[in-house]
XYZ file of C-alpha atoms in Angstrom:
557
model
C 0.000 0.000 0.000
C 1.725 3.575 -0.774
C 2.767 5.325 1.912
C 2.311 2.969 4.516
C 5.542 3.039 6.816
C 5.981 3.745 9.885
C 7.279 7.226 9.575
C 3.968 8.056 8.016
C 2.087 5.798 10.799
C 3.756 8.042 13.749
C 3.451 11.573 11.281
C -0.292 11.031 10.968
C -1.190 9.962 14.660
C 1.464 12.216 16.277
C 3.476 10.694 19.302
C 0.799 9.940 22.290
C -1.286 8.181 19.609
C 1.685 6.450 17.959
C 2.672 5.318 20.717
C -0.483 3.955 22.473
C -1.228 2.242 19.269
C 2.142 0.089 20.236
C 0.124 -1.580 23.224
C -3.198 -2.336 20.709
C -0.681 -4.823 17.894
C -2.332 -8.034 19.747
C -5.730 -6.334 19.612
C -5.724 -6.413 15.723
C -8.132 -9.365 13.942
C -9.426 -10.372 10.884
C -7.314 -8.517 8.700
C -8.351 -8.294 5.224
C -6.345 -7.298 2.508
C -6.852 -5.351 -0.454
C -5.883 -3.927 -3.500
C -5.605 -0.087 -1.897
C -7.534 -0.705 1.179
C -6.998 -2.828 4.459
C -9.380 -3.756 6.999
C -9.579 -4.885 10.223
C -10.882 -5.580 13.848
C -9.108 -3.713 16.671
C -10.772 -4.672 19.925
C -10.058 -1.730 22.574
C -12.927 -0.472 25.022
C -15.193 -1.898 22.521
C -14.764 -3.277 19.310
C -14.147 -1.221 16.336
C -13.320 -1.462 12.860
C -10.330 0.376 11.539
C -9.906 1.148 7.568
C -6.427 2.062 6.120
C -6.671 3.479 2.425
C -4.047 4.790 0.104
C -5.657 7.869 -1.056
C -5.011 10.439 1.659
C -1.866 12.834 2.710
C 1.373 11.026 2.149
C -1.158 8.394 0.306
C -2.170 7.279 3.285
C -5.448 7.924 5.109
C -7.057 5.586 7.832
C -10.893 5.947 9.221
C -11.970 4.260 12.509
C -15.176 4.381 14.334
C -13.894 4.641 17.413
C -14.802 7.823 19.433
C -11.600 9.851 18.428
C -11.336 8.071 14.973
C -14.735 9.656 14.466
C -13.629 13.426 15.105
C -11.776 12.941 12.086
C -8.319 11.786 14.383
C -5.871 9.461 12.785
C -6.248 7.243 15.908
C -3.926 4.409 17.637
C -6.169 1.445 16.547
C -5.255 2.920 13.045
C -1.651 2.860 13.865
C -1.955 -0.622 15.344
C -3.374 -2.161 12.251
C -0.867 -0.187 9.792
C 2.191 -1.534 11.975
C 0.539 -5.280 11.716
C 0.526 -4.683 8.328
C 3.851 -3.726 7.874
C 5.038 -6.526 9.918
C 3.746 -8.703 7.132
C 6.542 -7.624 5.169
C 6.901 -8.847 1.822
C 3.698 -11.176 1.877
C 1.960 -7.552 1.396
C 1.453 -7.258 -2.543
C 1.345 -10.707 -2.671
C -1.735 -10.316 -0.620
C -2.944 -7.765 -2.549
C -2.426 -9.091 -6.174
C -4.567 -12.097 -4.523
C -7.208 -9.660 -3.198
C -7.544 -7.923 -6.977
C -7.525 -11.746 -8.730
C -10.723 -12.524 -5.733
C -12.384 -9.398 -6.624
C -11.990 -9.826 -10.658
C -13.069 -13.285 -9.996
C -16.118 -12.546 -8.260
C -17.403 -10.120 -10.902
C -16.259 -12.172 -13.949
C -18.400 -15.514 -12.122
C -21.178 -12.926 -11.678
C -21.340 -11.499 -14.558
C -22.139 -14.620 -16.532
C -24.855 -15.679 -14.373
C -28.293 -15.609 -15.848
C -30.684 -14.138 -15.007
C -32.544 -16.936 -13.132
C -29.715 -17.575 -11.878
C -28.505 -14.609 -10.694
C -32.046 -14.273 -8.694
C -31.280 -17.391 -7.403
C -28.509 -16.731 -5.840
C -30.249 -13.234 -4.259
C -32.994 -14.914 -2.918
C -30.104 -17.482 -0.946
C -28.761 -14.191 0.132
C -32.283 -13.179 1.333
C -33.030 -15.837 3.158
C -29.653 -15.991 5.080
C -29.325 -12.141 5.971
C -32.133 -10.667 6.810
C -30.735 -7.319 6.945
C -30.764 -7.535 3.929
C -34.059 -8.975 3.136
C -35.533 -6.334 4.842
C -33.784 -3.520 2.851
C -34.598 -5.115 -0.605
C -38.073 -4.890 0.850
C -38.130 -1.378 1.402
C -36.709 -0.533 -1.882
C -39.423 -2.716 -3.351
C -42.457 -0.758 -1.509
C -40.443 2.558 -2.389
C -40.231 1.653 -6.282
C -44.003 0.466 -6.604
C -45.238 3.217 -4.510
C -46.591 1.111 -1.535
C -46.757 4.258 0.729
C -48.432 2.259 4.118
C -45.703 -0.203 3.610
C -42.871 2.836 3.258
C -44.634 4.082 6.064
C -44.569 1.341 8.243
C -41.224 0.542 7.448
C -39.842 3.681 8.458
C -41.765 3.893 11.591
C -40.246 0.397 11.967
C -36.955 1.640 11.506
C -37.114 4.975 13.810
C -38.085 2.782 16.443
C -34.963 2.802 19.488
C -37.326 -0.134 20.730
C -34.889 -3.135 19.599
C -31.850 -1.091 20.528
C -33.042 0.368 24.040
C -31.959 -1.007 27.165
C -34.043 0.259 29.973
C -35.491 2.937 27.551
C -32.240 4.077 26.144
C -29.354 3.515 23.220
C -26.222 3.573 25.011
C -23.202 4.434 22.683
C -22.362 0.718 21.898
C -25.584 0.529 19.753
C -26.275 4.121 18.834
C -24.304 3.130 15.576
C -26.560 0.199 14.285
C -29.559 2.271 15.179
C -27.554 5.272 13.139
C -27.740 2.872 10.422
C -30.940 1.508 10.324
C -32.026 5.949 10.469
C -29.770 6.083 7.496
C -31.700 3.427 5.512
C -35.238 5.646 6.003
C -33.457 8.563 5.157
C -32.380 6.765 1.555
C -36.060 5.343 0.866
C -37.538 9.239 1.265
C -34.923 10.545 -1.090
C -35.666 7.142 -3.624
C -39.801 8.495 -3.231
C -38.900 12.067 -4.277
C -36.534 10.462 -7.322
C -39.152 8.379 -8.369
C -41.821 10.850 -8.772
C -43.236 10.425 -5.478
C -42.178 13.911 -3.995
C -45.485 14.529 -2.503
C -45.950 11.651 -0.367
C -41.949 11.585 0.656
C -42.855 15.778 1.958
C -45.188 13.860 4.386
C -43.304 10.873 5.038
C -39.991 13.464 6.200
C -42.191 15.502 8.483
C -42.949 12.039 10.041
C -39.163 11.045 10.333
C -38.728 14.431 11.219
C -40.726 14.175 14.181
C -39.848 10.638 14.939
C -36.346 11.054 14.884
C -36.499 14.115 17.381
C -38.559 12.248 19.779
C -35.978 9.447 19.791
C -32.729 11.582 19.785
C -32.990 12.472 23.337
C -32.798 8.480 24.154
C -29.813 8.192 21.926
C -26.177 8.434 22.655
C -25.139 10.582 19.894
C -21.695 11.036 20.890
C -20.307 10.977 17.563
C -22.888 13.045 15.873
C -24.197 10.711 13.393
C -28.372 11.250 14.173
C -27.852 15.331 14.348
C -26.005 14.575 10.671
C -29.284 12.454 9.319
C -31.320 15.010 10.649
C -30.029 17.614 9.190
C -30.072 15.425 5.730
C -33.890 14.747 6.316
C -34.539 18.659 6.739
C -32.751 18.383 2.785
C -34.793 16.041 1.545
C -37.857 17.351 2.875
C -36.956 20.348 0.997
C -36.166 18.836 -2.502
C -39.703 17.188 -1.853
C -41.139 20.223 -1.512
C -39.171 22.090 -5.005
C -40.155 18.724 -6.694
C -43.879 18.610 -5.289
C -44.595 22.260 -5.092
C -47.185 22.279 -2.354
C -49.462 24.844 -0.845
C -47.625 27.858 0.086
C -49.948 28.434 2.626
C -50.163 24.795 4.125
C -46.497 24.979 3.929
C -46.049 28.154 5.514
C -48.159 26.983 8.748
C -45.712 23.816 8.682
C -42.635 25.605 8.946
C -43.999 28.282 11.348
C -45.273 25.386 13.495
C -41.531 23.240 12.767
C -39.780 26.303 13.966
C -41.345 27.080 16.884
C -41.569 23.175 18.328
C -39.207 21.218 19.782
C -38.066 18.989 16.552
C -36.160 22.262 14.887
C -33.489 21.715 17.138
C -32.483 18.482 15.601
C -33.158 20.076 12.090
C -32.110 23.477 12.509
C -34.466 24.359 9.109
C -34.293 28.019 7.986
C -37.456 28.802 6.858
C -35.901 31.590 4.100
C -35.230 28.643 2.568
C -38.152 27.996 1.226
C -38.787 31.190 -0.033
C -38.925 29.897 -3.651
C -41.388 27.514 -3.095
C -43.479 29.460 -0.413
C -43.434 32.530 -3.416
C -45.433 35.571 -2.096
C -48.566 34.024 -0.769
C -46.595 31.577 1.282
C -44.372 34.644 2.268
C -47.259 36.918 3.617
C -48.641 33.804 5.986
C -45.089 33.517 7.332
C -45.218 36.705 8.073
C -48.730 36.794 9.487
C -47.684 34.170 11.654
C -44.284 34.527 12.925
C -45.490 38.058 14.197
C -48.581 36.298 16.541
C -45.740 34.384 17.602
C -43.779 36.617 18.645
C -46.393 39.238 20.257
C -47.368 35.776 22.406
C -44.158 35.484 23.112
C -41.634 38.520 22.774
C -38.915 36.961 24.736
C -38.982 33.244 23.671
C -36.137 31.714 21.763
C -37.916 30.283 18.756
C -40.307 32.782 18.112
C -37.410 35.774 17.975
C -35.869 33.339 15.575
C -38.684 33.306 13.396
C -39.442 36.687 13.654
C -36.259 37.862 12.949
C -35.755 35.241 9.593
C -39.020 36.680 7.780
C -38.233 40.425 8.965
C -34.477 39.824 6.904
C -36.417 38.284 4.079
C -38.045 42.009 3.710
C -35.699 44.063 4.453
C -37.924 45.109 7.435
C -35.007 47.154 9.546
C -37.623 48.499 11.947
C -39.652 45.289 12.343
C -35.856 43.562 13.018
C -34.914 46.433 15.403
C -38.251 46.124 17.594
C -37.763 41.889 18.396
C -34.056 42.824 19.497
C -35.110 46.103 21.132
C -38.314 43.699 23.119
C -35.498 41.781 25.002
C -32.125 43.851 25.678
C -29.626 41.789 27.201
C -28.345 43.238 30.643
C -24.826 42.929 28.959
C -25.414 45.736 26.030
C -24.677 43.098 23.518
C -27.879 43.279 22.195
C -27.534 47.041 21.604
C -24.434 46.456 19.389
C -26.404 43.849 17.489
C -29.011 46.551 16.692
C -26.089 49.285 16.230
C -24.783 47.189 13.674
C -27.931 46.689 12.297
C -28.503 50.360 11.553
C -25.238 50.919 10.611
C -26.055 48.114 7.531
C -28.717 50.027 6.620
C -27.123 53.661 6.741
C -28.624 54.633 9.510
C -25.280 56.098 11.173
C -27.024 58.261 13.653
C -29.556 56.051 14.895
C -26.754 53.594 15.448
C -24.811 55.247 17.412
C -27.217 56.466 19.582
C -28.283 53.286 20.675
C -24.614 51.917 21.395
C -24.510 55.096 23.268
C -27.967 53.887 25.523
C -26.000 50.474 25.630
C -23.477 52.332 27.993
C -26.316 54.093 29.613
C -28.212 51.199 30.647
C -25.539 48.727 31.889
C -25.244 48.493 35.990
C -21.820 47.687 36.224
C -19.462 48.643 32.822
C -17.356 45.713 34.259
C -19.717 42.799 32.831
C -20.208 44.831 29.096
C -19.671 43.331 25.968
C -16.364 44.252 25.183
C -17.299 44.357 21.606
C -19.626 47.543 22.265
C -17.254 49.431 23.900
C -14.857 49.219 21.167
C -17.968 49.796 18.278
C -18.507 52.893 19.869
C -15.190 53.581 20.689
C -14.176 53.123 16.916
C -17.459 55.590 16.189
C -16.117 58.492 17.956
C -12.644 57.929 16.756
C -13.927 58.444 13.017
C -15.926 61.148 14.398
C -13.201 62.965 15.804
C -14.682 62.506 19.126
C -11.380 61.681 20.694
C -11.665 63.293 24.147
C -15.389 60.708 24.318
C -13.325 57.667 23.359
C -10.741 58.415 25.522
C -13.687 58.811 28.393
C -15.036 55.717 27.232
C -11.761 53.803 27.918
C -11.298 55.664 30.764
C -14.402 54.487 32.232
C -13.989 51.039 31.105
C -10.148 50.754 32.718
C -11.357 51.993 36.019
C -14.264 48.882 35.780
C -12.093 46.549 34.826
C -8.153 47.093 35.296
C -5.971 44.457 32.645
C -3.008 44.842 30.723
C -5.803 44.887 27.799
C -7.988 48.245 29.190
C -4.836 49.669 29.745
C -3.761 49.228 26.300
C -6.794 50.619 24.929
C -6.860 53.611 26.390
C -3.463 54.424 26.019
C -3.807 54.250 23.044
C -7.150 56.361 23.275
C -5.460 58.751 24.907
C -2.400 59.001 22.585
C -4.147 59.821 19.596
C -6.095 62.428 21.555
C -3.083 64.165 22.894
C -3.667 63.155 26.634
C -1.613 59.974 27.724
C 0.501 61.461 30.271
C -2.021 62.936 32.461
C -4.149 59.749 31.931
C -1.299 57.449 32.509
C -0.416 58.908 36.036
C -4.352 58.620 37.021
C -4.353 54.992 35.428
C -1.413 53.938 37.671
C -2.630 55.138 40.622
C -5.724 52.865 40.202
C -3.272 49.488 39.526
C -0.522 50.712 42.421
C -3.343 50.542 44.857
C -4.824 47.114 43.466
C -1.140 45.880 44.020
C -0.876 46.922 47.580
C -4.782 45.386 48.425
C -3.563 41.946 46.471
C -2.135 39.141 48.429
C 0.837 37.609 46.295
C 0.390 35.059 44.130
C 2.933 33.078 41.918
C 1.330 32.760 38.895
C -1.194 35.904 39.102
C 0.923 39.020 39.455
C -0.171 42.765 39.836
C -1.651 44.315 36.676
C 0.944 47.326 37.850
C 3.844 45.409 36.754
C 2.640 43.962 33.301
C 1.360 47.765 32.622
C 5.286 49.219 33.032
C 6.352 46.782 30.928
C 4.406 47.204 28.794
C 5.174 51.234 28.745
C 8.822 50.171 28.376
C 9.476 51.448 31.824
C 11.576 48.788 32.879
C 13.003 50.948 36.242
C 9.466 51.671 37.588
C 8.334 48.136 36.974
C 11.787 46.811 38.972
C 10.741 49.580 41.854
C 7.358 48.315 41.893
C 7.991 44.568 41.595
C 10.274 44.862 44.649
C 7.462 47.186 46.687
C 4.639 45.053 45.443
C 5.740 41.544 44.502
C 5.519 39.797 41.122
C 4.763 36.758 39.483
C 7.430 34.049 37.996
C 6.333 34.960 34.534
C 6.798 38.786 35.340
C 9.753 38.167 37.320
C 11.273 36.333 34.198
C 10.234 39.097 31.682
C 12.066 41.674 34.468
C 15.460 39.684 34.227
C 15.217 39.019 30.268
C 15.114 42.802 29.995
C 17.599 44.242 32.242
C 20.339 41.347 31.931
C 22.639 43.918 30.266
C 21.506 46.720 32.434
C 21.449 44.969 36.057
C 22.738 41.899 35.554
C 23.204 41.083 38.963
C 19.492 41.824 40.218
C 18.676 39.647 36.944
C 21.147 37.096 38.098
C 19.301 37.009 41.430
C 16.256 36.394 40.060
C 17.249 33.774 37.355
C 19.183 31.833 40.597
C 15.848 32.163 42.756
C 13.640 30.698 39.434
C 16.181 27.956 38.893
C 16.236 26.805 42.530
C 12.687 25.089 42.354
C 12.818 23.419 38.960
C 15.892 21.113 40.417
C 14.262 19.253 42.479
C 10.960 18.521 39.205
C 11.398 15.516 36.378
C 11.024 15.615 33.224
C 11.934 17.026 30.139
C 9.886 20.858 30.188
C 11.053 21.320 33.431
C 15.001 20.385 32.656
C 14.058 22.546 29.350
C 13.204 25.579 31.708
C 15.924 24.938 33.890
C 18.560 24.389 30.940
C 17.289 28.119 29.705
C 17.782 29.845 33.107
C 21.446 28.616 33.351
C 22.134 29.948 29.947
C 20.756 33.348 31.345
C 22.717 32.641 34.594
C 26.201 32.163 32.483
C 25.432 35.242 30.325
C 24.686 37.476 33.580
C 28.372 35.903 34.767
C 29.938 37.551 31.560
C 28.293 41.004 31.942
C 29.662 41.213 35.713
C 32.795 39.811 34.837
C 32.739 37.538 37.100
C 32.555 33.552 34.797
C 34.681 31.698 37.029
C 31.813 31.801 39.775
C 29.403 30.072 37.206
C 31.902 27.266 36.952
C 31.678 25.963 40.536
C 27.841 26.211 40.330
C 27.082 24.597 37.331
C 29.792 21.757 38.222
C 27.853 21.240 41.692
C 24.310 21.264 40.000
C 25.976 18.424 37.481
C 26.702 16.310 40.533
C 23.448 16.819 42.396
C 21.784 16.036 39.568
C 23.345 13.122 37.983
C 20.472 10.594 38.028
C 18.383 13.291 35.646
C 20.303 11.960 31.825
C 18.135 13.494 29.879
C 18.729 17.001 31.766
C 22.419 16.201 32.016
C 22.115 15.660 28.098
C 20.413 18.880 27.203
C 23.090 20.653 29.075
C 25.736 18.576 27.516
C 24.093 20.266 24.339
C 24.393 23.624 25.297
C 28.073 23.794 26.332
C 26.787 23.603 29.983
């Protein structure tokens, strides 16, 4: 098979996977070989069949339906099948030349059977799988038009019943019962192709609701029944282009779909339809969607609704009034309807209501970020710069991080003000620093603000006053080795200390960085033949750690 190695094998699962897979080689059965496909049984929580094709990156590609193989994941029962493959060595295209001569076999013997005979042999097949037989069946009721029987059948086939235990399809069998979903699905779609489109319309609305009433017993882990109902909401809606029904019958359908609990599997847009609805369907949409929504101004599925068919006609007002019924408390439904306005050149309108967005929010420190840079951005093309800068100002003081600080610095810059807004701004994070209690890994605002100013001095002042965190303690050193490196040596010694007495290979990467930093502060003092003796004694306390002892072997250490 090209591009099966095991370079490929440990490039396409990565190492965890590659290497789990390693531990899975007995698990591998039934191995059948093809001409560019191999199969097999890997048996691992449960049992799952694993698929490795040459047609993919590297011309390899694998598919397993196990949980991770499903995500789309090159997965370790893949790997462990590819590396019992390989082990086969040279018996491989021998297997596969044998595989091709079976399969051109097979069709040659078949294809000069009679007829007779050839139904012969179905009918064994029939009788022996009845799986089968009861597929063949469908198709049969589907191609003569036997709606009861399609009916039945897909009832039949909906049903968790035979799957259930204790009323539910645990994940083991929510595949078969996938399947067997899959199989009604294909019958509706053979209805509308066979000129049938009417009675398959009806037939999805019943699988529709069928399938949503059975979903919530399902383990759909890997998303296979939300897939099939999203494919029955599409071949409802070919139905419907093929069968052209009432508008108005339709219309009530999908306002009554919508608005009940079997959209959610679904997820049908009813704009859509809007080619088969045409006008008359359009104006009961309408007509309903708004007595929806007046019942219910704050519901879900009715603002849906309402908002899909006020879209369709370019209704800004009508859109404007089912956001403006139910503000949330956060003003990010005020930005919604900025934008909104701002679509339809409405500029003024717009920004007064991301303006009442600021008004109405309690506490600026839960606001949608988003709206305070929209409006932000509006008075800044305005040449409102002494609002934005109030704005941000406001903002900061509600909620004091390296990113408010940012934004109205640079607020403030382009207005001409930073300096006397700076010294204000500090003041605020100098006396959060003196109320926090230290932390190691959540450091004073103060500190990350300096640096970020580039005033390195004031951030060493405060870090001493105040405290810091590793990370900002780290970012202090970096920047002043040159400058101070013996406060920078101080705190690359005090870092260090700690990660001596951790395993494994990020920490000895962290700790092989800090002597490098240590060595370098040693040359700016002048003073190298101190790091000698200290990185000779950390050799001998740490002997038993090779791999650290190697990385440092790899620096010159």
């Amino acid at each position: 098979m090209d591009g099966l190695t095991e370079a490929n094998l440990r490039a396409l699962a990565g190492a965890r996977s590659f290497e789990r897979g390693l531990g899975y080689l007995d698990a591998v059965s039934g191995v059948d070989v093809g001409d560019t496909r191999v199969t097999a049984t890997v048996h691992g929580t449960e049992r799952y069949e694993a698929e490795l094709s040459s047609d993919g990156p590297r011309g390899l590609a694998g598919a397993c339906d196990c949980p991770y193989g499903l995500e789309g994941n090159f997965c370790k029962h893949l790997v462990a099948l590819g590396l019992t493959v390989l082990a086969q060595g040279d018996s491989l295209p021998r297997q596969r030349k044998a595989a091709r001569e079976r399969a051109e076999g097979l069709d040659a013997w078949l294809s000069g059977l009679s007829k007779d005979e050839l139904l012969a042999l179905l009918r064994d097949q029939i009788a022996e799988d009845r799986q089968l037989r009861r597929r063949l069946e469908l198709r049969a009721a589907t191609a003569r038009g036997d709606l009861p029987a399609v009916r039945a059948r897909v009832r039949e086939l909906l049903d968790i019943g035979p799957f259930a235990r204790f009323g539910y399809v645990e994940y083991a069998d929510a595949r078969a019962y996938a399947d067997r979903a899959g199989q009604a699905l294909s019958a509706l779609r053979a209805l509308t192709g066979s000129g049938r489109a009417a009675d398959a319309m009806v037939l999805a609305r019943e699988a529709m609701r069928l399938l949503a009433g059975a979903v919530e017993s399902v383990d759909d882990s890997d998303g296979r029944l939300g897939q099939i109902g999203a494919d029955l909401a599409d071949a409802h809606h070919d139905a419907c282009r093929a069968a052209r029904p009432d508008p108005e019958e339709l219309a009530r359908w999908l306002a009554g779909h919508v608005l009940g609990e079997a959209d959610d599997l679904t997820d049908i847009d009813p704009l859509d339809y809007e080619d088969v609805l045409g006008e008359p369907g359009m104006t009961v949409l309408r007509k309903l969607a708004v007595e929806a929504w007046r019942g219910n101004r704050t519901g879900w599925a009715e603002k849906y609704l309402m908002e899909r068919v006020a879209a369709a006609g370019g209704d800004v007002d009508a859109l404007i009034a089912v956001h403006a019924a139910d503000l949330a408390p956060n003003g990010h439904t005020h930005l919604v309807i900025a934008r909104e306005l701002d679509g339809a050149g409405r500029p003024d309108e717009a920004l007064r209501w991301a303006e009442r967005g600021i008004r109405e929010i309690e506490d600026l420190a839960a606001v949608d970020t988003a709206l305070i840079d929209h409006l932000s951005d509006r008075y800044t093309q305005a040449n409102r710069l002494p609002e934005a800068v109030t704005l941000r100002r406001d903002h900061f003081g509600a909620r004091r991080t390296l990113l408010t600080y940012r934004q109205l610095r640079a607020a403030a810059q382009a207005a001409d003000r930073w300096q006397a807004e700076r010294e204000e701004a500090l003041a605020l994070l100098r006396a959060d620093a003196r109320r926090r209690q230290r932390s190691r890994y959540d450091g004073p605002v103060l500190i990350d603000a300096l640096l970020d100013d580039g005033d390195v001095d004031a951030a060493w002042r405060a870090a001493t006053e105040t405290g810091a965190d590793e990370r900002q303690w780290l970012t202090l050193a970096d920047q002043s080795r040159v400058d101070r490196p013996a406060d920078a040596l101080d705190v690359y010694l005090r870092l260090a200390e700690p990660l001596t007495r951790q395993t494994g290979n990020a920490a000895y990467e962290q700790l092989v960085s800090l002597l490098l930093n240590i060595r370098d502060c040693h040359r700016h003092l002048g003073t190298p033949n101190e790091f000698t003796p200290y990185v000779t004694a950390l050799r001998t306390a740490q002997r038993r750690k090779r791999n650290l002892l190697r990385m440092m072997d790899e620096r010159g250490l």
